[in-house]
C-alpha angles and dihedrals in degrees: 000000000000117000146141131183087284121189122352118275111268091234133028114248097204110086096025128104114257127176115235113282089219094043097106092049091052098048092045095047094244091119108087126206128209095272096048107062114110120228131179112251092010113177125199129226125206122195123231113204131200119262095202127073099220137008143064136298109252097185144342107216097207101150096086091046094051088061094056120107115282097000112144103177145338113221120200141140092289097059110014122120115260117259129212113249104172102086142096133231129209093254094051135274119001119260110255088211086079090064088093121187091356097121142007098249120122112202099174146355109284097034109149110254101166146002119216113203121196142159093263134025090240092056091046092051094047091050093045091053090050095050113111117213119183122205143196096225122211131191113276136202120211101149115127121186138141115288095002118163118270098044114147136180112245119219113277096010097110130069131167149161133183135020105299098187093049094048093047090050091050094048120109093206125033132186117195113174141150126223135185136199123190133232108286132192135210110220108182116201092245113061119228108275138166136183117198130188139159115236119183094332093314126110113230119192128184104198142168103232146126098242121029095186092049091051093046092051093049094047089051090053095045093052096036093243132150106263091233091059094064124076123181123187127187105168096161123027122182099213134314113180091185097311100097108079123116102321136175094264094066095042092051094045088056092044093052094044089052093050097043099036091225136091115284130192125200120189123180121227119232091254092050090054089062088064106031112040104051133251141210112285118237112252137210112198136183120196124190119186125182122189144168118250090268091057099255109148118242095169136024117180119173116177117180133183129197140161134249133182131261088240104056135000120244119162125203095213098203095156091063093074098084097045096094098025109065136024125223136165089240113033118178127170128170135166118200129188142199127210113233138172092264137107115278115268117228145186111313123177107302094001109210095357096070098056093029093056090052092059100039097040091048089051090050089055089052090050091050089053093050093046094045090233127134109261093236093047091050091054093048091050088060098049111137122224093208133014105301093222104019099042088218122138119255116249084221133332120194100159091122090056090051092054094044095048092042093049090051094050096040094049094240095156092072094052117126103220093210114103124234098019103106118080141177103192106299092345122100114218128208143164130214141182138200140176125244131207136165131172119263106227136179133181137192115275139166132224140176126212122193127195104216126211091242092063096259129113126227118208119197119191132146091239122144128223105199092173097295098109092249092143090058095044091051090049089056092048091050092048092055093043090054094036094234133116116273089247090072092058123092107195115202116184146158098045115125089212089071091074139253118334134154122264125259096261144095090042087278103106104091092037093053098040093046090054090055093046092051092050092051092045092052092052091048093052090052090054096048117092116216107251091006124138122256111219119233092257090052130227116279132197124188133201141197117191097194094109095044093049091046091052095057112124116246109261141144101264118188145141115232137196148167121231123203128187139178120200139186116212124197104201091188092063101019092237118151117197122187107219100186142352132196127190123187115188139191098205107146126263111341108228098192116015092195098058093032092058088050090053093050094046092046091052093046089051088053089052089054088050090050091051099048112016124016118097129137112202124208122215103225093205097055100023090228132114123268108231100003094187140072091271094058098033106067124209137163116292129191091274090058096051114092131185103317121184125185128184140149145222124232108277115149116176105239091208096056122082091231098024092247121157105169134260110198099100109023095079095067095045112101095002095108091046092051090053093045090049089050090052089054090049090051098046109017088236121114119223111203098169124071137254101043094221123185092250091055091049090051094048090047091049091049090049092050091051091048091051 
């Protein structure tokens, strides 16, 4: 067939609502996930995790287990292949937790100590539960609390300007308050799963992850393989939220497949995910705000504390949130950490910003109360014109528009600022507001676009769709770049063979991948001759955005938003019900309003869950979690989700080819604070510790009555 791009598409795809291109496959079951692909001679691995929080393995009594029906092998530190440990990864140093079965040390409860591999998952599980592992147990320390000994300041986690003590002393109004958030866990719908097999000297891995190329490169380094001999595919991923990087399941699937010379699948249980895939660290935060009588900030001091493991450092940088949001003469922010005998925390939707916004936005509400100024007006009075600490210009900053549009739609103007005056029968009603911000990031990526002889175009990019609708958004971007309808685009993603591309994380995936697709499409269009013939193998153009990303001018780049919430509080039962939420966001050009709105609403729902439900509790005696499952770990269900509305103001990034900024994280930022501020407005009692459980509401109400 003879074809070129032809005339421009009659309508632009970007900015219009499109149903997911893979939607039919998902609802009919045709879309397969990492744990669902059939393979001849497939074996199944089952993880065995430590039951002590600190110590050494004394023995793994595998002989009885090896005699059980169907058992093929038991891998542990005494017989496992050696892994490479002297390497680097693009995001920093490799995680030592991936050095599986390489030593006898136990750094926390839930550390992998063995993998039982059998013919069926049922046989593997039965054998794993029968395996006896003996330990030399040592004293452990898992206690996290504000100001505890051992806190240190990680490199790069502190920033400041101005004389804090002097500005606080000169302030007419001062807020000095402490806030806490608990340990929280991401539990994506699809468990972490990997299937590994060797095929003609090449390692093939089907994995549930957020960056196939990143996982492939790390597996190659761990097993001392040529990078070209490892292929990782993750075509459909049922949620990630920061938890699906290179994890033990994929390493052990490869290890077992290498030992047994047959395909091996490892799927984590829900309880295992609570130990092995990271979580959000609990935080203890102190915020000090000093202002003139008119609410202008003289001092902003945000000190946050978190935990990390003894194995690998990860810092929940909660104090970073306010750096681009508010200006002050003295602006100090620091996050400190303590190493404990616990699993390593990790990225979890809006890492740092989610807990940090709860503390700072709650403190701003307290300052508004003390100053007698409307909470929105107070925030707008402290809008910076340039980065408060960097001095750099903003790429764009439409936070004011978010507040103004949100206030209009929410009916903020009619709000009585006095707490505890609105009632609906025995229920106390209140409304609250908070600001949102999250960094706008981009990273080098590659893509290839092929003009096919049948008039279609095939796009290959190692992008990941972890449930966000990225595949559909990229199809729309490619259609506009090629000036053809979306139906002529075949989008192929999530295959490490397609070349380097950034992970799905940090709200930078679609922005970075779209940039690469546009660059390849532009080159392809230049090579196509109007009316010219397309050969049977097609014509392909490739791109690499490293130079373009590197040439970006230094600016403060962020998404912004305003969160509004109305709550009803029953002080006789302690129940808090969110009646409605509204989020207005300035998040760049919205590629697909349908899937974008779903992302915003999903994140806002998670913010509701953070405010009222989510709390993982550690047993100090064992070091393990109490109720490490979805029965013991509470989160928002359908009955908890009220009327939630999400929308946006026009805010294209002038430095991005499409104007994209990123939307994955911004929706959760500020949501918990808006709800907490609404609870104060309803009851007159401030809740500085999440979640706002019924027992805490009752105790607060009793305290208020006693006062």
